[in-house]
PDB file of C-alpha atoms in Angstrom:
ATOM      1  CA  UNK A  24      19.307   6.407   5.599  1.00 52.00           C
ATOM      2  CA  UNK A  25      22.096   5.580   3.131  1.00 60.00           C
ATOM      3  CA  UNK A  26      21.506   8.707   1.053  1.00 57.00           C
ATOM      4  CA  UNK A  27      22.421  10.831   4.086  1.00 58.00           C
ATOM      5  CA  UNK A  28      25.757   9.008   4.358  1.00 54.00           C
ATOM      6  CA  UNK A  29      26.389   9.446   0.634  1.00 50.00           C
ATOM      7  CA  UNK A  30      25.477  13.116   0.889  1.00 52.00           C
ATOM      8  CA  UNK A  31      27.783  13.688   3.877  1.00 50.00           C
ATOM      9  CA  UNK A  32      30.685  11.860   2.183  1.00 47.00           C
ATOM     10  CA  UNK A  33      30.167  13.856  -1.017  1.00 47.00           C
ATOM     11  CA  UNK A  34      30.168  17.111   0.935  1.00 43.00           C
ATOM     12  CA  UNK A  35      33.370  16.211   2.823  1.00 41.00           C
ATOM     13  CA  UNK A  36      35.182  15.108  -0.339  1.00 43.00           C
ATOM     14  CA  UNK A  37      34.060  18.171  -2.263  1.00 44.00           C
ATOM     15  CA  UNK A  38      35.205  20.528   0.515  1.00 42.00           C
ATOM     16  CA  UNK A  39      38.548  18.730   0.889  1.00 42.00           C
ATOM     17  CA  UNK A  40      39.194  18.883  -2.834  1.00 44.00           C
ATOM     18  CA  UNK A  41      38.388  22.583  -3.107  1.00 43.00           C
ATOM     19  CA  UNK A  42      35.111  21.796  -4.864  1.00 41.00           C
ATOM     20  CA  UNK A  43      31.963  23.810  -4.453  1.00 39.00           C
ATOM     21  CA  UNK A  44      28.468  23.058  -3.242  1.00 41.00           C
ATOM     22  CA  UNK A  45      27.374  22.970  -6.879  1.00 39.00           C
ATOM     23  CA  UNK A  46      28.892  19.497  -7.141  1.00 44.00           C
ATOM     24  CA  UNK A  47      26.928  18.270  -4.124  1.00 43.00           C
ATOM     25  CA  UNK A  48      23.720  19.880  -5.389  1.00 47.00           C
ATOM     26  CA  UNK A  49      24.048  18.206  -8.777  1.00 49.00           C
ATOM     27  CA  UNK A  50      24.576  14.839  -7.072  1.00 61.00           C
ATOM     28  CA  UNK A  51      21.391  14.945  -4.997  1.00 71.00           C
ATOM     29  CA  UNK A  52      18.088  16.705  -5.586  1.00 85.00           C
ATOM     30  CA  UNK A  53      14.728  16.094  -3.922  1.00 86.00           C
ATOM     31  CA  UNK A  54      11.851  15.732  -6.403  1.00 88.00           C
ATOM     32  CA  UNK A  55       8.071  15.502  -6.120  1.00 88.00           C
ATOM     33  CA  UNK A  56       6.660  12.114  -7.102  1.00 85.00           C
ATOM     34  CA  UNK A  57       3.018  11.559  -8.041  1.00 84.00           C
ATOM     35  CA  UNK A  58       1.495   8.083  -7.954  1.00 79.00           C
ATOM     36  CA  UNK A  59      -1.975   7.752  -9.460  1.00 75.00           C
ATOM     37  CA  UNK A  60      -2.408  11.516  -9.155  1.00 81.00           C
ATOM     38  CA  UNK A  61      -1.436  11.730  -5.471  1.00 80.00           C
ATOM     39  CA  UNK A  62       1.842  13.206  -4.287  1.00 84.00           C
ATOM     40  CA  UNK A  63       3.923  10.751  -2.274  1.00 82.00           C
ATOM     41  CA  UNK A  64       4.588  11.978   1.253  1.00 81.00           C
ATOM     42  CA  UNK A  65       8.377  11.682   1.177  1.00 82.00           C
ATOM     43  CA  UNK A  66       8.817  12.399  -2.530  1.00 84.00           C
ATOM     44  CA  UNK A  67      11.885  11.050  -4.257  1.00 87.00           C
ATOM     45  CA  UNK A  68      15.542  11.796  -4.825  1.00 87.00           C
ATOM     46  CA  UNK A  69      17.391  12.393  -8.071  1.00 87.00           C
ATOM     47  CA  UNK A  70      20.879  10.906  -7.809  1.00 87.00           C
ATOM     48  CA  UNK A  71      23.091  10.462 -10.878  1.00 85.00           C
ATOM     49  CA  UNK A  72      20.079  10.989 -13.176  1.00 85.00           C
ATOM     50  CA  UNK A  73      18.109   8.190 -11.467  1.00 87.00           C
ATOM     51  CA  UNK A  74      15.031   8.768  -9.328  1.00 84.00           C
ATOM     52  CA  UNK A  75      14.866   6.871  -6.036  1.00 86.00           C
ATOM     53  CA  UNK A  76      11.546   6.587  -4.220  1.00 85.00           C
ATOM     54  CA  UNK A  77      11.102   5.384  -0.616  1.00 82.00           C
ATOM     55  CA  UNK A  78       9.888   1.807  -0.969  1.00 80.00           C
ATOM     56  CA  UNK A  79       7.266   2.234   1.802  1.00 75.00           C
ATOM     57  CA  UNK A  80       5.433   4.684  -0.461  1.00 77.00           C
ATOM     58  CA  UNK A  81       4.868   2.053  -3.163  1.00 74.00           C
ATOM     59  CA  UNK A  82       1.827   0.380  -1.522  1.00 76.00           C
ATOM     60  CA  UNK A  83       3.468  -2.853  -0.531  1.00 79.00           C
ATOM     61  CA  UNK A  84       4.397  -4.561   2.711  1.00 81.00           C
ATOM     62  CA  UNK A  85       8.040  -3.828   3.495  1.00 82.00           C
ATOM     63  CA  UNK A  86      10.354  -5.782   5.770  1.00 81.00           C
ATOM     64  CA  UNK A  87      13.815  -4.457   6.608  1.00 82.00           C
ATOM     65  CA  UNK A  88      16.442  -6.898   7.885  1.00 83.00           C
ATOM     66  CA  UNK A  89      19.184  -4.708   9.330  1.00 88.00           C
ATOM     67  CA  UNK A  90      21.601  -7.612   9.896  1.00 91.00           C
ATOM     68  CA  UNK A  91      21.593  -8.776   6.273  1.00 91.00           C
ATOM     69  CA  UNK A  92      20.978  -5.333   4.766  1.00 89.00           C
ATOM     70  CA  UNK A  93      18.007  -6.682   2.792  1.00 88.00           C
ATOM     71  CA  UNK A  94      14.683  -5.039   2.103  1.00 85.00           C
ATOM     72  CA  UNK A  95      11.818  -7.335   1.179  1.00 82.00           C
ATOM     73  CA  UNK A  96       8.805  -5.838  -0.595  1.00 84.00           C
ATOM     74  CA  UNK A  97       5.617  -7.880  -0.828  1.00 85.00           C
ATOM     75  CA  UNK A  98       3.264  -6.524  -3.481  1.00 86.00           C
ATOM     76  CA  UNK A  99       0.908  -9.218  -4.763  1.00 91.00           C
ATOM     77  CA  UNK A 100      -1.459  -8.682  -7.651  1.00 93.00           C
ATOM     78  CA  UNK A 101      -4.892  -8.177  -6.048  1.00 95.00           C
ATOM     79  CA  UNK A 102      -8.220  -7.802  -7.872  1.00 96.00           C
ATOM     80  CA  UNK A 103     -11.052  -6.544  -5.662  1.00 97.00           C
ATOM     81  CA  UNK A 104     -14.695  -7.041  -6.604  1.00 97.00           C
ATOM     82  CA  UNK A 105     -17.634  -5.597  -4.657  1.00 97.00           C
ATOM     83  CA  UNK A 106     -20.928  -7.506  -4.632  1.00 97.00           C
ATOM     84  CA  UNK A 107     -24.403  -6.471  -3.505  1.00 96.00           C
ATOM     85  CA  UNK A 108     -26.029  -9.894  -3.594  1.00 93.00           C
ATOM     86  CA  UNK A 109     -24.899 -11.342  -6.939  1.00 93.00           C
ATOM     87  CA  UNK A 110     -24.464  -7.940  -8.595  1.00 96.00           C
ATOM     88  CA  UNK A 111     -21.101  -6.186  -8.857  1.00 96.00           C
ATOM     89  CA  UNK A 112     -21.058  -2.460  -8.094  1.00 95.00           C
ATOM     90  CA  UNK A 113     -18.726   0.513  -7.795  1.00 92.00           C
ATOM     91  CA  UNK A 114     -20.878   3.601  -7.295  1.00 95.00           C
ATOM     92  CA  UNK A 115     -23.626   3.837  -4.668  1.00 96.00           C
ATOM     93  CA  UNK A 116     -26.115   6.329  -3.279  1.00 96.00           C
ATOM     94  CA  UNK A 117     -25.908   7.606   0.288  1.00 96.00           C
ATOM     95  CA  UNK A 118     -27.271   5.294   2.962  1.00 97.00           C
ATOM     96  CA  UNK A 119     -26.759   1.805   4.335  1.00 97.00           C
ATOM     97  CA  UNK A 120     -25.727  -0.989   2.008  1.00 97.00           C
ATOM     98  CA  UNK A 121     -25.194  -4.704   2.636  1.00 97.00           C
ATOM     99  CA  UNK A 122     -22.353  -6.071   0.510  1.00 97.00           C
ATOM    100  CA  UNK A 123     -19.346  -8.383   0.446  1.00 98.00           C
ATOM    101  CA  UNK A 124     -15.855  -8.104  -0.939  1.00 98.00           C
ATOM    102  CA  UNK A 125     -14.223 -10.728  -3.158  1.00 97.00           C
ATOM    103  CA  UNK A 126     -10.441 -10.490  -3.509  1.00 97.00           C
ATOM    104  CA  UNK A 127      -8.464 -12.539  -6.011  1.00 96.00           C
ATOM    105  CA  UNK A 128      -4.787 -12.637  -5.010  1.00 94.00           C
ATOM    106  CA  UNK A 129      -1.966 -13.916  -7.200  1.00 92.00           C
ATOM    107  CA  UNK A 130       1.815 -13.585  -7.482  1.00 90.00           C
ATOM    108  CA  UNK A 131       2.142 -13.825  -3.698  1.00 88.00           C
ATOM    109  CA  UNK A 132       5.416 -15.708  -3.529  1.00 85.00           C
ATOM    110  CA  UNK A 133       6.175 -14.840   0.091  1.00 84.00           C
ATOM    111  CA  UNK A 134       4.608 -16.272   3.224  1.00 85.00           C
ATOM    112  CA  UNK A 135       2.337 -13.855   5.059  1.00 88.00           C
ATOM    113  CA  UNK A 136       0.655 -14.266   8.421  1.00 90.00           C
ATOM    114  CA  UNK A 137      -2.805 -12.780   7.723  1.00 92.00           C
ATOM    115  CA  UNK A 138      -4.954 -10.730   5.375  1.00 94.00           C
ATOM    116  CA  UNK A 139      -7.829  -8.342   5.954  1.00 97.00           C
ATOM    117  CA  UNK A 140     -10.260  -6.116   4.124  1.00 98.00           C
ATOM    118  CA  UNK A 141     -11.176  -2.704   5.531  1.00 98.00           C
ATOM    119  CA  UNK A 142     -13.045   0.380   4.336  1.00 98.00           C
ATOM    120  CA  UNK A 143     -11.866   3.972   4.686  1.00 98.00           C
ATOM    121  CA  UNK A 144     -14.297   6.897   4.519  1.00 97.00           C
ATOM    122  CA  UNK A 145     -13.504  10.269   2.896  1.00 97.00           C
ATOM    123  CA  UNK A 146     -12.274  11.614   6.276  1.00 96.00           C
ATOM    124  CA  UNK A 147      -9.717   8.822   6.691  1.00 96.00           C
ATOM    125  CA  UNK A 148     -11.604   6.759   9.300  1.00 97.00           C
ATOM    126  CA  UNK A 149     -10.934   3.040   8.779  1.00 97.00           C
ATOM    127  CA  UNK A 150     -13.381   0.252   9.677  1.00 97.00           C
ATOM    128  CA  UNK A 151     -12.274  -3.388   9.460  1.00 97.00           C
ATOM    129  CA  UNK A 152     -14.606  -5.630   7.492  1.00 97.00           C
ATOM    130  CA  UNK A 153     -12.964  -9.027   7.994  1.00 97.00           C
ATOM    131  CA  UNK A 154      -9.545 -10.602   8.598  1.00 96.00           C
ATOM    132  CA  UNK A 155      -8.171 -14.110   8.364  1.00 93.00           C
ATOM    133  CA  UNK A 156      -4.926 -15.870   9.244  1.00 92.00           C
ATOM    134  CA  UNK A 157      -3.251 -17.601   6.312  1.00 86.00           C
ATOM    135  CA  UNK A 158      -2.268 -21.159   7.190  1.00 74.00           C
ATOM    136  CA  UNK A 159      -1.183 -22.998   4.045  1.00 61.00           C
ATOM    137  CA  UNK A 160       1.094 -20.613   2.144  1.00 62.00           C
ATOM    138  CA  UNK A 161       2.506 -23.058  -0.434  1.00 62.00           C
ATOM    139  CA  UNK A 162       0.571 -21.500  -3.286  1.00 68.00           C
ATOM    140  CA  UNK A 163       1.064 -18.232  -5.096  1.00 78.00           C
ATOM    141  CA  UNK A 164      -2.639 -17.468  -5.464  1.00 87.00           C
ATOM    142  CA  UNK A 165      -5.849 -17.652  -3.446  1.00 90.00           C
ATOM    143  CA  UNK A 166      -9.261 -16.065  -3.043  1.00 93.00           C
ATOM    144  CA  UNK A 167     -10.621 -14.221  -0.023  1.00 94.00           C
ATOM    145  CA  UNK A 168     -14.307 -13.384   0.207  1.00 96.00           C
ATOM    146  CA  UNK A 169     -15.764 -11.543   3.171  1.00 97.00           C
ATOM    147  CA  UNK A 170     -19.099 -12.285   4.758  1.00 97.00           C
ATOM    148  CA  UNK A 171     -21.932  -9.857   4.005  1.00 97.00           C
ATOM    149  CA  UNK A 172     -21.265  -6.580   5.761  1.00 96.00           C
ATOM    150  CA  UNK A 173     -23.599  -3.591   6.267  1.00 97.00           C
ATOM    151  CA  UNK A 174     -21.988  -0.178   6.024  1.00 98.00           C
ATOM    152  CA  UNK A 175     -23.480   3.305   6.234  1.00 97.00           C
ATOM    153  CA  UNK A 176     -22.233   5.455   3.361  1.00 97.00           C
ATOM    154  CA  UNK A 177     -23.361   8.569   5.199  1.00 96.00           C
ATOM    155  CA  UNK A 178     -21.760  11.233   3.023  1.00 95.00           C
ATOM    156  CA  UNK A 179     -20.900  11.922  -0.588  1.00 96.00           C
ATOM    157  CA  UNK A 180     -17.317  11.221  -1.585  1.00 97.00           C
ATOM    158  CA  UNK A 181     -14.789   8.499  -2.303  1.00 96.00           C
ATOM    159  CA  UNK A 182     -14.454   5.496   0.002  1.00 98.00           C
ATOM    160  CA  UNK A 183     -11.534   3.104  -0.278  1.00 97.00           C
ATOM    161  CA  UNK A 184     -11.958  -0.645   0.216  1.00 98.00           C
ATOM    162  CA  UNK A 185      -8.449  -1.843   0.979  1.00 97.00           C
ATOM    163  CA  UNK A 186      -6.821  -5.267   0.936  1.00 97.00           C
ATOM    164  CA  UNK A 187      -4.145  -5.547   3.633  1.00 95.00           C
ATOM    165  CA  UNK A 188      -1.509  -8.124   4.451  1.00 93.00           C
ATOM    166  CA  UNK A 189       0.242  -8.789   7.729  1.00 91.00           C
ATOM    167  CA  UNK A 190       3.763 -10.046   7.121  1.00 85.00           C
ATOM    168  CA  UNK A 191       4.265 -11.715  10.519  1.00 86.00           C
ATOM    169  CA  UNK A 192       2.398 -12.217  13.785  1.00 89.00           C
ATOM    170  CA  UNK A 193       4.139  -9.217  15.361  1.00 89.00           C
ATOM    171  CA  UNK A 194       3.884  -6.801  12.408  1.00 88.00           C
ATOM    172  CA  UNK A 195       1.023  -4.496  11.520  1.00 91.00           C
ATOM    173  CA  UNK A 196      -1.277  -4.666   8.512  1.00 94.00           C
ATOM    174  CA  UNK A 197      -0.191  -2.814   5.373  1.00 92.00           C
ATOM    175  CA  UNK A 198      -2.480  -1.906   2.470  1.00 93.00           C
ATOM    176  CA  UNK A 199      -1.365  -3.472  -0.810  1.00 93.00           C
ATOM    177  CA  UNK A 200      -4.440  -2.822  -2.984  1.00 94.00           C
ATOM    178  CA  UNK A 201      -7.630  -0.795  -3.019  1.00 95.00           C
ATOM    179  CA  UNK A 202     -10.927  -0.364  -4.813  1.00 96.00           C
ATOM    180  CA  UNK A 203     -12.706   2.987  -4.723  1.00 96.00           C
ATOM    181  CA  UNK A 204     -16.445   3.325  -4.142  1.00 97.00           C
ATOM    182  CA  UNK A 205     -17.911   6.689  -5.170  1.00 97.00           C
ATOM    183  CA  UNK A 206     -20.937   7.729  -3.135  1.00 97.00           C
ATOM    184  CA  UNK A 207     -23.322   9.901  -5.117  1.00 93.00           C
ATOM    185  CA  UNK A 208     -25.989  12.399  -3.949  1.00 87.00           C
TER     186      UNK A 208
END
């Protein structure tokens, strides 16, 4: 990581110049970062009064091109709607439910290979609902609706319906948006 190189260079220069570790400590400080109430795994770094956050923690698909030194972040605007028949819902009671997921995607200016929708239970188990390869990528918006899907909401808690994109044929899926279903009683 570049911050490690900067940190090492700062330490060497400060030791050579008779400086103290206080200079190095004031240059770099790790900070906790919360996003939507959840602490990011890697946190952030305070450098020269600016906070830097690992881009992978920002819920987007990230591609790193080492040769060019470029990082590409794909974070489209995704609206997820859940339908039981023709009725939208968000909270459900325990038990099996047949539903489909409608995703409206816009501001997707980069080509992606595929998209999928999956559901994650409160324990972190993920079940794919439906995926699709994206053929004609010359538009910045599209709609993706899954077929009806029956799922057993077998315990109380929060379930996450996620919208994922796959940057290329050989990359994995990365979640770029989610809708929470709260299971009651």
